[in-house]
Amino acid sequence: MIERDDLRAAVAAGMISEAQAASLAALSNSRKGAREKLAEGDEPFELFRGFNEVFIIVGLGILATGYFAVAALFVVARTGDLTGRTALAAIVGALILWLLSEYFIRVRRMVGPAIALALLWAGCAAIGLTSYFAQPFMLFREDYTSLASTLAITTLAILLHWFRFRVPFSLALVAISAFALSLVLAAQQVGRPESLSELFLFSADGPFAWITLLVGVITFCFAMAFDLSDPHRVTRRSANGFWLHVIAAPAMLNAVALSLLEGEAYGALLIVLLLVALIAIVIDRRSFLITAVGYSLTLAFIVFEGQGGAVSILILGAALVALGAFWERLRGALMRLLAGVLPVDRLPPAV
């Protein structure tokens, strides 16, 4: 554990500058609240650091609602270029959000407001760009030809916000936007899906289920790149990996799980779920497992109208409780078995 005296000694020895020492001290203080009471082997997770952040999030929500109402009045109050006024309102809103991000994210280093501002930025970009490129009257006529360019620019706008402010949650929004863009491009080539099930069933017409699986795999690869670069999970790269895993897991599992459910291949589905659990244990990501299982159950109820869901929930609930109770022991034993196969030095250390 590096103390303040060690930092002072490093400055005196010329190893680091005073500015670097101050930055290291600030980083240590900002992480201490989230780390000092974290059990060994647990997965870091942080939505906000105090009720003041909740207070600011509520304020941002009210501010955004008020601005949306005023902007709507501005857009419909006059005759003329409706699209231009909508785009102008979105640009002003984006400027306000950027300035708020500069203060709350870069200056105050707040976690909860950063997530809220990332969401608001993505929403502002989507609404503004949709109103300009995919005009409302086109959408009302079910003309979606301009949605691809709108989603592409929206994705770039979210990436721009991430490059500036490095909010890990923004990467989840990038993944979702890229997923939507892929589906829209596919729909333009083969036609729109007739039902929700076509998005997640390999037996359905169209490539939508395969696109879902591919996007999930790509997102998982990016998540693992962040994880492998920070095995002890002490930097923001770990948080980047966390939010990408939240998107990657359901995207990879849903198409496979729901297709097996449709074909009543329950044995194969059990094997797939066990494989997902093993992957989650090896990479030490409980979020990877819980989002995959939870989202799959939700879609199963939607697609299959809840048939046979009670027993599935009972079994999965019991399995998750058992995994949560014995996660560290299971991971320790599994990592010893895989020590000669996997680069365990680049994975979180087993307890």
Coordinates of C-alpha atoms in Angstrom, one line a residue:
M1 CA 0.0 0.0 0.0
I2 CA 1.5 3.3 -1.1
E3 CA 1.1 6.0 1.5
R4 CA 1.3 9.8 1.2
D5 CA 4.9 9.7 2.6
D6 CA 5.9 7.4 -0.2
L7 CA 4.5 9.9 -2.8
R8 CA 6.4 12.7 -1.1
A9 CA 9.6 10.6 -1.2
A10 CA 9.1 9.8 -4.8
V11 CA 8.7 13.5 -5.7
A12 CA 11.8 14.4 -3.6
A13 CA 13.8 11.6 -5.5
G14 CA 12.7 13.0 -8.8
M15 CA 10.9 9.8 -9.8
I16 CA 7.5 11.6 -10.3
S17 CA 6.4 15.2 -10.5
E18 CA 4.3 17.0 -7.9
A19 CA 1.4 17.0 -10.4
Q20 CA 1.7 13.2 -10.9
A21 CA 1.8 12.7 -7.2
A22 CA -1.3 14.8 -6.7
S23 CA -3.1 12.9 -9.5
L24 CA -2.2 9.5 -7.9
A25 CA -3.4 10.8 -4.5
A26 CA -6.7 12.0 -6.0
L27 CA -7.2 8.6 -7.8
S28 CA -6.5 6.7 -4.6
N29 CA -9.1 8.8 -2.7
S30 CA -11.7 8.5 -5.4
R31 CA -11.4 4.7 -5.5
K32 CA -11.1 4.1 -1.7
G33 CA -14.8 4.4 -1.0
A34 CA -15.6 1.8 -3.6
R35 CA -12.7 -0.5 -2.9
E36 CA -11.8 -0.5 0.8
K37 CA -14.9 -2.6 1.8
L38 CA -15.0 -4.8 -1.2
A39 CA -14.5 -8.5 -0.4
E40 CA -11.6 -10.2 -1.9
G41 CA -12.6 -11.8 -5.2
D42 CA -15.7 -9.7 -5.6
E43 CA -16.6 -7.9 -8.8
P44 CA -16.4 -4.1 -8.5
F45 CA -19.6 -2.3 -9.3
E46 CA -20.5 1.4 -8.8
L47 CA -23.5 3.4 -9.9
F48 CA -23.0 6.4 -7.5
R49 CA -20.8 7.4 -4.6
G50 CA -23.3 9.2 -2.4
F51 CA -26.7 10.7 -2.2
N52 CA -25.5 14.0 -3.6
E53 CA -25.0 12.2 -6.9
V54 CA -28.5 10.9 -6.7
F55 CA -29.7 14.5 -6.0
I56 CA -27.8 15.7 -9.1
I57 CA -29.2 12.9 -11.2
V58 CA -32.7 13.9 -10.2
G59 CA -31.9 17.5 -11.1
L60 CA -30.5 16.5 -14.4
G61 CA -33.7 14.5 -15.2
I62 CA -35.9 17.4 -14.3
L63 CA -33.7 19.8 -16.3
A64 CA -33.9 17.5 -19.3
T65 CA -37.7 17.2 -19.0
G66 CA -38.1 21.0 -18.8
Y67 CA -35.8 21.6 -21.7
F68 CA -37.6 19.0 -23.8
A69 CA -40.9 20.7 -23.0
V70 CA -39.6 24.2 -23.9
A71 CA -37.9 22.9 -27.1
A72 CA -41.2 21.2 -28.1
L73 CA -43.0 24.5 -27.6
F74 CA -40.4 26.3 -29.7
V75 CA -40.6 23.7 -32.5
V76 CA -44.4 23.8 -32.8
A77 CA -45.1 27.4 -32.0
R78 CA -44.2 28.8 -35.4
T79 CA -44.7 27.9 -39.0
G80 CA -41.8 27.3 -41.3
D81 CA -38.9 24.9 -41.2
L82 CA -40.0 22.4 -38.6
T83 CA -37.0 20.1 -39.2
G84 CA -34.5 23.0 -38.9
R85 CA -36.0 24.2 -35.6
T86 CA -35.9 20.7 -34.2
A87 CA -32.3 20.3 -35.2
L88 CA -31.5 23.7 -33.6
A89 CA -33.1 22.7 -30.4
A90 CA -31.1 19.4 -30.4
I91 CA -27.8 21.3 -31.0
V92 CA -28.5 23.7 -28.2
G93 CA -29.4 20.7 -25.9
A94 CA -26.2 18.9 -26.9
L95 CA -24.1 22.0 -26.1
I96 CA -25.7 22.2 -22.7
L97 CA -25.1 18.5 -22.0
W98 CA -21.4 18.8 -23.2
L99 CA -20.8 21.7 -20.8
L100 CA -22.5 19.8 -17.9
S101 CA -20.3 16.8 -18.8
E102 CA -17.2 18.9 -18.6
Y103 CA -18.0 19.9 -15.1
F104 CA -19.6 16.8 -13.5
I105 CA -17.4 14.2 -15.2
R106 CA -14.0 15.8 -15.8
V107 CA -14.0 18.2 -12.9
R108 CA -16.1 16.6 -10.2
R109 CA -15.4 12.9 -11.3
M110 CA -18.9 11.8 -10.5
V111 CA -20.1 8.3 -11.4
G112 CA -23.9 8.5 -11.3
P113 CA -24.2 11.9 -13.1
A114 CA -21.8 10.6 -15.7
I115 CA -24.1 7.7 -16.6
A116 CA -27.1 10.1 -16.7
L117 CA -25.3 12.5 -18.9
A118 CA -24.2 9.8 -21.3
L119 CA -27.8 8.6 -21.6
L120 CA -29.1 12.1 -22.2
W121 CA -26.3 12.8 -24.7
A122 CA -27.3 9.6 -26.6
G123 CA -31.0 10.5 -26.5
C124 CA -30.3 14.1 -27.7
A125 CA -28.2 12.8 -30.5
A126 CA -30.7 10.2 -31.6
I127 CA -33.7 12.6 -31.4
G128 CA -31.9 15.4 -33.2
L129 CA -30.4 13.3 -35.9
T130 CA -33.6 11.4 -36.5
S131 CA -35.5 14.6 -36.9
Y132 CA -33.0 15.9 -39.4
F133 CA -32.1 12.8 -41.5
A134 CA -35.1 10.5 -40.9
Q135 CA -37.8 13.1 -40.8
P136 CA -41.0 12.3 -38.8
F137 CA -43.3 12.2 -41.9
M138 CA -41.0 9.5 -43.4
L139 CA -41.3 7.4 -40.3
F140 CA -45.1 7.8 -40.2
R141 CA -45.2 6.5 -43.8
E142 CA -43.1 3.5 -42.7
D143 CA -40.1 4.8 -44.8
Y144 CA -37.0 3.7 -42.8
T145 CA -34.4 4.1 -45.6
S146 CA -32.7 7.0 -43.7
L147 CA -32.5 5.3 -40.4
A148 CA -29.2 3.6 -41.2
S149 CA -27.3 6.9 -41.6
T150 CA -29.0 8.3 -38.6
L151 CA -28.0 5.4 -36.4
A152 CA -24.4 5.5 -37.8
I153 CA -24.0 9.1 -36.9
T154 CA -25.6 8.6 -33.5
T155 CA -23.1 5.8 -32.8
L156 CA -20.3 8.2 -33.8
A157 CA -21.7 10.9 -31.5
I158 CA -21.7 8.5 -28.6
L159 CA -18.2 7.5 -29.4
L160 CA -17.1 11.1 -29.5
H161 CA -18.6 11.6 -26.0
W162 CA -16.7 8.5 -24.8
F163 CA -13.4 9.6 -26.2
R164 CA -13.7 12.9 -24.4
F165 CA -15.1 11.8 -21.1
R166 CA -14.3 8.1 -20.9
V167 CA -17.6 7.1 -19.3
P168 CA -17.6 3.3 -19.3
F169 CA -21.4 3.2 -19.6
S170 CA -21.1 4.9 -23.0
L171 CA -19.6 1.8 -24.5
A172 CA -22.8 -0.1 -23.7
L173 CA -24.7 2.5 -25.6
V174 CA -22.3 2.2 -28.5
A175 CA -22.9 -1.5 -28.6
I176 CA -26.7 -1.1 -28.5
S177 CA -26.5 1.5 -31.2
A178 CA -24.3 -0.7 -33.4
F179 CA -26.7 -3.6 -32.8
A180 CA -29.6 -1.5 -33.9
L181 CA -27.7 -0.3 -37.0
S182 CA -26.9 -3.9 -38.0
L183 CA -30.5 -4.9 -37.8
V184 CA -31.7 -1.9 -39.8
L185 CA -29.1 -2.6 -42.5
A186 CA -30.2 -6.2 -42.6
A187 CA -33.9 -5.2 -42.8
Q188 CA -33.1 -2.9 -45.8
Q189 CA -31.7 -5.9 -47.6
V190 CA -34.1 -8.7 -46.8
G191 CA -37.2 -6.9 -45.4
R192 CA -38.4 -6.2 -42.0
P193 CA -39.0 -9.1 -39.5
E194 CA -42.6 -10.1 -39.2
S195 CA -42.4 -10.6 -35.4
L196 CA -40.1 -10.3 -32.4
S197 CA -39.2 -14.0 -32.6
E198 CA -37.5 -13.5 -35.9
L199 CA -34.8 -11.4 -34.2
F200 CA -33.7 -14.2 -32.0
L201 CA -34.6 -17.6 -33.7
F202 CA -32.2 -19.2 -36.1
S203 CA -35.2 -21.0 -37.7
A204 CA -36.8 -17.7 -38.7
D205 CA -36.5 -16.1 -42.0
G206 CA -33.7 -13.6 -42.4
P207 CA -30.2 -13.2 -40.8
F208 CA -31.3 -11.3 -37.7
A209 CA -30.5 -14.0 -35.2
W210 CA -27.1 -14.5 -36.7
I211 CA -26.5 -10.8 -36.6
T212 CA -27.4 -10.8 -32.9
L213 CA -25.0 -13.6 -32.2
L214 CA -22.2 -11.9 -34.2
V215 CA -22.6 -8.5 -32.5
G216 CA -22.6 -10.3 -29.1
V217 CA -19.3 -12.1 -30.0
I218 CA -17.6 -8.9 -31.2
T219 CA -18.8 -7.0 -28.1
F220 CA -17.5 -9.9 -25.9
C221 CA -14.1 -9.7 -27.6
F222 CA -13.8 -6.0 -26.9
A223 CA -14.9 -6.6 -23.3
M224 CA -12.2 -9.2 -22.9
A225 CA -9.6 -6.9 -24.4
F226 CA -10.3 -4.4 -21.6
D227 CA -10.4 -7.2 -18.9
L228 CA -7.1 -8.7 -20.0
S229 CA -5.4 -5.3 -19.9
D230 CA -6.6 -4.8 -16.2
P231 CA -6.7 -8.2 -14.5
H232 CA -6.7 -6.7 -11.0
R233 CA -9.5 -4.3 -11.9
V234 CA -8.1 -1.1 -10.5
T235 CA -8.5 1.2 -13.6
R236 CA -11.4 2.4 -15.7
R237 CA -10.7 -0.3 -18.3
S238 CA -12.3 -2.8 -15.9
A239 CA -15.5 -0.7 -15.8
N240 CA -15.5 -0.5 -19.7
G241 CA -15.3 -4.3 -19.8
F242 CA -18.2 -4.6 -17.2
W243 CA -20.7 -2.6 -19.3
L244 CA -19.7 -4.4 -22.5
H245 CA -20.2 -7.8 -20.9
V246 CA -23.7 -6.6 -19.8
I247 CA -24.5 -6.2 -23.6
A248 CA -22.5 -9.1 -24.9
A249 CA -23.9 -11.9 -22.7
P250 CA -27.6 -11.6 -23.7
A251 CA -26.7 -10.9 -27.3
M252 CA -24.7 -14.2 -27.5
L253 CA -27.0 -16.3 -25.5
N254 CA -30.5 -15.2 -26.5
A255 CA -30.4 -16.5 -30.1
V256 CA -29.0 -19.8 -29.1
A257 CA -31.1 -20.3 -26.0
L258 CA -34.4 -19.3 -27.6
S259 CA -33.8 -21.4 -30.6
L260 CA -33.1 -24.4 -28.4
L261 CA -36.3 -23.7 -26.4
E262 CA -38.3 -23.5 -29.6
G263 CA -37.0 -26.9 -30.6
E264 CA -37.5 -28.3 -27.1
A265 CA -33.9 -29.3 -26.9
Y266 CA -33.7 -28.8 -23.2
G267 CA -30.6 -31.0 -22.7
A268 CA -28.6 -28.9 -25.2
L269 CA -29.9 -25.7 -23.5
L270 CA -28.7 -27.0 -20.1
I271 CA -25.2 -27.6 -21.7
V272 CA -25.2 -24.1 -23.1
L273 CA -26.1 -22.5 -19.8
L274 CA -23.4 -24.5 -18.0
L275 CA -20.9 -23.3 -20.6
V276 CA -22.0 -19.7 -20.1
A277 CA -21.6 -20.2 -16.3
L278 CA -18.1 -21.7 -16.8
I279 CA -17.1 -18.8 -19.0
A280 CA -18.4 -16.3 -16.4
I281 CA -16.5 -18.1 -13.6
V282 CA -13.3 -18.2 -15.5
I283 CA -13.4 -14.5 -16.4
D284 CA -14.8 -13.7 -13.0
R285 CA -17.8 -11.7 -14.3
R286 CA -21.0 -12.4 -12.4
S287 CA -22.5 -9.6 -14.6
F288 CA -21.9 -11.7 -17.7
L289 CA -24.0 -14.6 -16.3
I290 CA -26.8 -12.7 -14.6
T291 CA -27.6 -10.5 -17.6
A292 CA -27.5 -13.5 -20.0
V293 CA -29.8 -15.6 -17.9
G294 CA -32.1 -12.7 -16.9
Y295 CA -32.5 -11.3 -20.4
S296 CA -33.1 -14.8 -21.9
L297 CA -35.8 -15.5 -19.4
T298 CA -37.5 -12.2 -20.2
L299 CA -37.5 -12.8 -23.9
A300 CA -38.6 -16.4 -23.4
F301 CA -41.7 -15.1 -21.7
I302 CA -42.3 -12.6 -24.4
V303 CA -41.7 -15.0 -27.4
F304 CA -43.3 -18.1 -25.9
E305 CA -46.0 -16.2 -23.8
G306 CA -44.7 -17.6 -20.5
Q307 CA -45.4 -21.3 -21.2
G308 CA -43.3 -23.5 -18.9
G309 CA -41.5 -20.5 -17.3
A310 CA -42.3 -21.2 -13.7
V311 CA -40.1 -24.4 -13.4
S312 CA -37.3 -22.7 -15.4
I313 CA -37.3 -19.7 -13.0
L314 CA -37.2 -22.0 -10.0
I315 CA -34.2 -24.0 -11.3
L316 CA -32.2 -21.0 -12.5
G317 CA -32.9 -19.2 -9.3
A318 CA -31.6 -22.0 -7.2
A319 CA -28.5 -22.4 -9.5
L320 CA -27.7 -18.6 -9.2
V321 CA -28.0 -18.7 -5.4
A322 CA -25.6 -21.7 -5.2
L323 CA -23.1 -20.0 -7.6
G324 CA -23.2 -16.8 -5.6
A325 CA -22.5 -18.7 -2.3
F326 CA -19.6 -20.8 -3.6
W327 CA -18.3 -18.6 -6.5
E328 CA -14.8 -18.1 -5.1
R329 CA -14.3 -21.8 -4.2
L330 CA -15.5 -22.9 -7.6
R331 CA -13.3 -20.4 -9.4
G332 CA -10.3 -21.4 -7.4
A333 CA -10.7 -25.1 -8.3
L334 CA -11.5 -24.3 -11.9
M335 CA -8.5 -22.0 -12.3
R336 CA -6.1 -24.7 -10.9
L337 CA -7.4 -27.1 -13.5
L338 CA -7.0 -24.6 -16.3
A339 CA -3.7 -23.1 -15.2
G340 CA -1.8 -24.8 -18.0
V341 CA -4.3 -23.9 -20.7
L342 CA -5.4 -20.3 -20.1
P343 CA -3.2 -17.2 -19.5
V344 CA -4.2 -17.1 -15.8
D345 CA -1.8 -14.3 -15.1
R346 CA -3.9 -12.0 -17.3
L347 CA -7.2 -13.0 -15.6
P348 CA -8.3 -11.8 -12.1
P349 CA -6.4 -13.8 -9.5
A350 CA -8.4 -16.6 -7.9
V351 CA -9.0 -16.5 -4.2

